[in-house]
Short mmCIF file of C-alpha atoms in Angstrom, two decimals:
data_model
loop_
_atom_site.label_atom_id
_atom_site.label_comp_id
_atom_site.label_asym_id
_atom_site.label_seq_id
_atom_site.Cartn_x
_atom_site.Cartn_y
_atom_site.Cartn_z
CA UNK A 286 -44.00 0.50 96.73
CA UNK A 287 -44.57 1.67 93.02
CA UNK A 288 -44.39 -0.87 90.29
CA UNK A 289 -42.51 -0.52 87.29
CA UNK A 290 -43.23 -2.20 84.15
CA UNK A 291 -40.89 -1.25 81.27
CA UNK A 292 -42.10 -0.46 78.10
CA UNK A 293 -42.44 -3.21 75.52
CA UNK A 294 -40.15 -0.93 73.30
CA UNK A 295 -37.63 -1.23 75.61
CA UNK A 296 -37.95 -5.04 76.32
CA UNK A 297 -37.69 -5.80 72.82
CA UNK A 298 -34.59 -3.76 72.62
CA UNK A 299 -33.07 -5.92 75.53
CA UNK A 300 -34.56 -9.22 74.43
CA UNK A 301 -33.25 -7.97 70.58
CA UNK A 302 -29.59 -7.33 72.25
CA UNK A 303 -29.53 -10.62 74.28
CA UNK A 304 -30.25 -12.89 70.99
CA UNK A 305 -27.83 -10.92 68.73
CA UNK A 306 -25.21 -11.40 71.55
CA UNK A 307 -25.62 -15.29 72.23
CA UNK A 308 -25.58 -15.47 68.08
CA UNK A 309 -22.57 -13.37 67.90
CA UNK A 310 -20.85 -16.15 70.48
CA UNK A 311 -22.31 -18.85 68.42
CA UNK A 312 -20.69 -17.49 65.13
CA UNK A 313 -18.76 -20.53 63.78
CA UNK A 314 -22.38 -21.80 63.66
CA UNK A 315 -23.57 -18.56 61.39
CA UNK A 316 -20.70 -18.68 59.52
CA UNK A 317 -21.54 -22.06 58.63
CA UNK A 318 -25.09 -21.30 57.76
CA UNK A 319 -23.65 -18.42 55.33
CA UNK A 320 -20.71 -20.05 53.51
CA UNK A 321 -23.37 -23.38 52.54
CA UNK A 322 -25.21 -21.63 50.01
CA UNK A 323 -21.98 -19.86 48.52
CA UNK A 324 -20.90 -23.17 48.37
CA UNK A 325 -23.58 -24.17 46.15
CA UNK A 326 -23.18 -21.36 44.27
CA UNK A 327 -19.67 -22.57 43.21
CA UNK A 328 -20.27 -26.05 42.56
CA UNK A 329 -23.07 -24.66 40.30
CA UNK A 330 -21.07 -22.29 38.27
CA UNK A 331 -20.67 -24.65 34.90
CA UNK A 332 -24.15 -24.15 34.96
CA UNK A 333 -24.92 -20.59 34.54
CA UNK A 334 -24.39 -20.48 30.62
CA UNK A 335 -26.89 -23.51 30.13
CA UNK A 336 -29.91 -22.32 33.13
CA UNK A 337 -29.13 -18.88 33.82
CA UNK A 338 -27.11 -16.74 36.47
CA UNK A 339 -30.43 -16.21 38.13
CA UNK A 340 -31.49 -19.59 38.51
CA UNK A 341 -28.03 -20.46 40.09
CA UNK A 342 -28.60 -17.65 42.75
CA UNK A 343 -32.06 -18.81 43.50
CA UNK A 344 -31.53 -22.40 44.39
CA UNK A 345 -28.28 -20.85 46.50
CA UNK A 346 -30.61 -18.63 48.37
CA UNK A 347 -33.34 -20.93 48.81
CA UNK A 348 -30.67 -24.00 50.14
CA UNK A 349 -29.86 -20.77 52.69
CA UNK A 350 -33.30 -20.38 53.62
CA UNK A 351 -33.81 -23.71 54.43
CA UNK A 352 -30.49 -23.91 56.76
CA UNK A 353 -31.85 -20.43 58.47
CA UNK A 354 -35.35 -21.70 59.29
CA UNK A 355 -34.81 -25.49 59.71
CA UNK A 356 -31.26 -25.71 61.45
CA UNK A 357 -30.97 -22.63 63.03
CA UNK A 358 -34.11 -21.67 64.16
CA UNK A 359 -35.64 -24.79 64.99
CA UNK A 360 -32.55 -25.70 66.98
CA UNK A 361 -32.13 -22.29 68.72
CA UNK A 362 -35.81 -22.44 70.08
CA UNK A 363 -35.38 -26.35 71.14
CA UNK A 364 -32.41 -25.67 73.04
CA UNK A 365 -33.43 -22.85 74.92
CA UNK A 366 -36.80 -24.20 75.51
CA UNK A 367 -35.15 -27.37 77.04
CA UNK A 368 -32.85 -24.97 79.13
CA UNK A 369 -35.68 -23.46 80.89
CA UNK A 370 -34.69 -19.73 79.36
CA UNK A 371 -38.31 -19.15 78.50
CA UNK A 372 -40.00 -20.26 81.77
CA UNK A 373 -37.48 -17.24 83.25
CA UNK A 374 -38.12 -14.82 80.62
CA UNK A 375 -41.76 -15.31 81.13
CA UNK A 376 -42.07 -15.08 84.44
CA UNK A 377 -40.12 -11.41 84.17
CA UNK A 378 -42.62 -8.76 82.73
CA UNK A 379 -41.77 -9.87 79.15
CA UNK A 380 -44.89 -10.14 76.78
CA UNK A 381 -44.89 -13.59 75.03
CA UNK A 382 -44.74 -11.87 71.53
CA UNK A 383 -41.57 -10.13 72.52
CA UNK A 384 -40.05 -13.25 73.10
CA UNK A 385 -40.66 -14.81 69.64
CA UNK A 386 -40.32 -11.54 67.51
CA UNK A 387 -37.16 -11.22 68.37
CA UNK A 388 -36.10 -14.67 67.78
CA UNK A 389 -37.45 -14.18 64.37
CA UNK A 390 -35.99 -10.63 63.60
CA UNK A 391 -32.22 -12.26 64.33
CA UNK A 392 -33.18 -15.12 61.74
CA UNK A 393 -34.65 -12.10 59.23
CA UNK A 394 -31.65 -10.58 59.62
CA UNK A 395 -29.62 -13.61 58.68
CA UNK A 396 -31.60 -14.01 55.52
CA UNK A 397 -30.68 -10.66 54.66
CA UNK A 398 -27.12 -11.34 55.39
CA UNK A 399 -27.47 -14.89 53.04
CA UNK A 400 -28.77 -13.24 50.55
CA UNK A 401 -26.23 -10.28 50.33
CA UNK A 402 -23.88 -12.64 50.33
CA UNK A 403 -24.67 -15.40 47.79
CA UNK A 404 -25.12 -11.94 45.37
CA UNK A 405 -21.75 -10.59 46.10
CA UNK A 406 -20.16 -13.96 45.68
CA UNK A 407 -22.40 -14.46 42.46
CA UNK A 408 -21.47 -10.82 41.41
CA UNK A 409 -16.92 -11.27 42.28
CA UNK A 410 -16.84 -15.23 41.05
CA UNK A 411 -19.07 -15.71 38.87
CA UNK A 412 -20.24 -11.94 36.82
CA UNK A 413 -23.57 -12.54 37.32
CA UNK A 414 -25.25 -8.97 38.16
CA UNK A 415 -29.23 -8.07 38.34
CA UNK A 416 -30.55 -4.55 37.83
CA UNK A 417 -31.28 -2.55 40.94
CA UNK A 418 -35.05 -3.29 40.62
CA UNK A 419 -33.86 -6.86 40.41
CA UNK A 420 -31.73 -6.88 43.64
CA UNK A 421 -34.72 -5.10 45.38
CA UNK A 422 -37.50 -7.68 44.71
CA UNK A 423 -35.39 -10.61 45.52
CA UNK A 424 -34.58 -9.10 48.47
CA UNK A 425 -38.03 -8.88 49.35
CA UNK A 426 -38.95 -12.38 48.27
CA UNK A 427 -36.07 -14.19 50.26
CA UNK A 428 -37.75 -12.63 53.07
CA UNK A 429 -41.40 -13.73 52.07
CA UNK A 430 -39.40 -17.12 51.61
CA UNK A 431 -37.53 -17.28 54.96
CA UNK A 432 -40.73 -17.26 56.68
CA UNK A 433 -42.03 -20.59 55.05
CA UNK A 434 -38.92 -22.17 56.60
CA UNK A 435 -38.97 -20.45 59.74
CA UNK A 436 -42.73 -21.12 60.23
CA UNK A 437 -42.02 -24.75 59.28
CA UNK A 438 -39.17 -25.10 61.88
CA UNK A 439 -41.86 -23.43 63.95
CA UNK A 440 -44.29 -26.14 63.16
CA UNK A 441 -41.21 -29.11 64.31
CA UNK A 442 -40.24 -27.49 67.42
CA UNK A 443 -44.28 -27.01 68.33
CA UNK A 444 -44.78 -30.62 67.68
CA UNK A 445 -41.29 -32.12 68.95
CA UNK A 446 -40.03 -31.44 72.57
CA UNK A 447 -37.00 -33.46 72.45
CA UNK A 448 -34.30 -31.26 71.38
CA UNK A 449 -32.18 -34.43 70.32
CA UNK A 450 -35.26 -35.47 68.02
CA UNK A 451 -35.66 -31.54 66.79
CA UNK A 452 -32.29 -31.53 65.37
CA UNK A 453 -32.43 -34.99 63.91
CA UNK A 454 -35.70 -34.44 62.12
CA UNK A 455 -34.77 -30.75 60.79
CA UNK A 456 -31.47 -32.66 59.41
CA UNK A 457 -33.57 -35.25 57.87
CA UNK A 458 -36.41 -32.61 56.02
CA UNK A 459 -33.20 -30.12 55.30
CA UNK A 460 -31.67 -33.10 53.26
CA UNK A 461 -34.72 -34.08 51.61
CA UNK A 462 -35.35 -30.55 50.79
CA UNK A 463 -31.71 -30.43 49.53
CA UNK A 464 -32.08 -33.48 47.19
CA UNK A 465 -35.20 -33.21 45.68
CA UNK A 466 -35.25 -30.03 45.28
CA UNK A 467 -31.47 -29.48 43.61
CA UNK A 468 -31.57 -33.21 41.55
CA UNK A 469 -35.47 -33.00 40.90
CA UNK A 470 -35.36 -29.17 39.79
CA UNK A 471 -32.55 -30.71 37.18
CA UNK A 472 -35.54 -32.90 36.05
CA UNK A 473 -33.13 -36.18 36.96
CA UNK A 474 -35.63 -38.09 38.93
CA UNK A 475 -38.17 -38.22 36.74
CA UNK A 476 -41.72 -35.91 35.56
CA UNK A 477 -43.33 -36.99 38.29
CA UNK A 478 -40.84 -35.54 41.11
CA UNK A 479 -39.99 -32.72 39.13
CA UNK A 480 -43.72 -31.69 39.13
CA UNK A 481 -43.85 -32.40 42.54
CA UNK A 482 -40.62 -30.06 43.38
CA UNK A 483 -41.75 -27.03 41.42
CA UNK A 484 -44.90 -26.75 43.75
CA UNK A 485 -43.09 -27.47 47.51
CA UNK A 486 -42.24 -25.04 49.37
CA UNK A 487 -38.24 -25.23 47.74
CA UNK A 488 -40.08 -24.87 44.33
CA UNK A 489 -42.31 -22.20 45.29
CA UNK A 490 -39.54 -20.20 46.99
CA UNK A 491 -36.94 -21.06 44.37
CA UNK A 492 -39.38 -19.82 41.50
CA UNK A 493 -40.34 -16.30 42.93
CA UNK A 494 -36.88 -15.49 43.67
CA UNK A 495 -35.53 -16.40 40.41
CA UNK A 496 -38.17 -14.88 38.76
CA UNK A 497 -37.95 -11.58 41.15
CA UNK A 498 -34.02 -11.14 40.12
CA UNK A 499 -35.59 -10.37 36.62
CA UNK A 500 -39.22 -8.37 37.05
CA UNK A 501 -39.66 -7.92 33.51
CA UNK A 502 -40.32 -12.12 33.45
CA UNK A 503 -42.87 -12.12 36.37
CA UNK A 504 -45.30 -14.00 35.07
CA UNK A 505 -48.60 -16.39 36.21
CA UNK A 506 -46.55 -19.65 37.45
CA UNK A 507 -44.81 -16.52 39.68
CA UNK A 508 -47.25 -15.43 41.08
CA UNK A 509 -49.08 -19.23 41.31
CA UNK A 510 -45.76 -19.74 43.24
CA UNK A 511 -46.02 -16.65 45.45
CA UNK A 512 -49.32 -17.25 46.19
CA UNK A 513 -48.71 -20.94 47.29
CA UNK A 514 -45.65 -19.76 49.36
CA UNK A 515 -48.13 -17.76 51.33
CA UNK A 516 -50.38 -20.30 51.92
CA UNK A 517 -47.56 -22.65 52.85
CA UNK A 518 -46.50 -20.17 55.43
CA UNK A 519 -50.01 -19.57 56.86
CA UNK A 520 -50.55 -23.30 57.45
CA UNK A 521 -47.60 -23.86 59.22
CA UNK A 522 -47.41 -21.17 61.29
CA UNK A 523 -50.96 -21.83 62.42
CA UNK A 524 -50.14 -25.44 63.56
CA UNK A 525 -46.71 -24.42 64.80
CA UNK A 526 -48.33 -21.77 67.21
CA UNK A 527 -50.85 -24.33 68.23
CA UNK A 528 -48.72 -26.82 68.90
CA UNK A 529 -46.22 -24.89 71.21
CA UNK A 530 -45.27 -25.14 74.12
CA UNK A 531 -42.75 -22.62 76.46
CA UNK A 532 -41.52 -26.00 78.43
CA UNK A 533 -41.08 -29.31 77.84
CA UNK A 534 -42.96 -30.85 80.32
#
């Protein structure tokens, strides 16, 4: 008897149909994810005439990011990983990169979708428009963000089996991500954390997608910033392939 083994074309296709499914019946979870930063966006409207309309986006899509990769993600792979769904899918013929790109595409595509919507909400509420070069280049560099996050909640769920302790400690780094980065970026808690904020991953992020919504401004602190948003990505992905594991025991 003749063994088939499907292309991987084809099992990505099903594996991509399968995750857009189950996050199509989680959707009052995505629709939280996408309303947050358009939240921010609005409590941050008195200060578009003082920091700019670009600014404002930024730190809406970067607080979007951050949900995306460190909620989401993180939470997504925990809970399946606890559920046994990857010891199935691995014992089918399913190649182990399959598996993980298309948990990743989903999330790219929800960056996509954060980011299209934090600009049309910026662009109805609040007037702010960017040029069509502008628009293009962020969009590119809330992808090149996304993956810092989604590497990092790659890095928690690699280190952390617990799904319980997953969710509490991507909480716990998505608030301090939140607070810093919003009230330090303000320069409120002092030099010192302000300094510190501009070059962590929310500052990096947050700098080359302001920056990217005007290309004329691109400057070296940009691409200091794009450079260290790289690097951040590299390290964590590294440790949170290293450190993971398909089961929890």
């Amino acid at each position: 008897m003749e063994t088939v083994i499907p292309k991987a074309s084809d099992v990505l296709t099903a594996l991509l149909r399968a995750d857009f499914t189950t996050q199509w019946r989680n959707r009052r979870a995505v629709v939280l994810t996408l309303i947050v930063p358009v939240i921010i966006l609005s409590s941050w409207k008195g200060l578009i005439a003082t920091v700019g309309g670009p600014f404002v986006l930024a730190n809406s899509i970067t607080i979007g990011l951050i949900s995306t990769g460190l909620m989401s993600y993180s939470n997504a792979i925990a809970r399946d990983r606890d559920k046994a769904i990857f010891q199935r899918l691995r014992v089918a013929p399913v190649p182990s990169w399959a598996i993980m790109t298309s948990r990743l595409i989903v999330q790219l595509v929800m960056i996509l979708m954060i980011t299209t919507l934090v600009f049309i909400a910026g662009n109805k509420y609040d007037g702010i428009t960017l040029t069509p070069s502008g628009y293009a280049f962020s969009y590119l560099t809330a992808l090149v963000g996304g993956a810092v996050y989604l590497s990092l909640g790659q890095m928690i769920v690699g280190r952390i089996t617990s799904p319980e302790t997953v969710n509490s400690t991507s909480r716990l780094i998505y608030l301090v991500f939140i607070l810093v980065g919003m009230f330090g970026e303000l320069n409120v808690l002092g030099e010192a954390i302000h300094d510190l904020e501009h070059w962590s991953p929310y500052g990096t992020v947050k700098t080359i997608v302001a920056v990217s919504m005007e290309p004329a401004k691109w400057d070296g602190d940009a691409s200091t910033a794009l450079l260290l948003t790289l690097l951040y990505t590299i390290v964590f992905a590294t440790f949170g392939i290293k450190w993971f594991k398909w089961n929890t025991k």
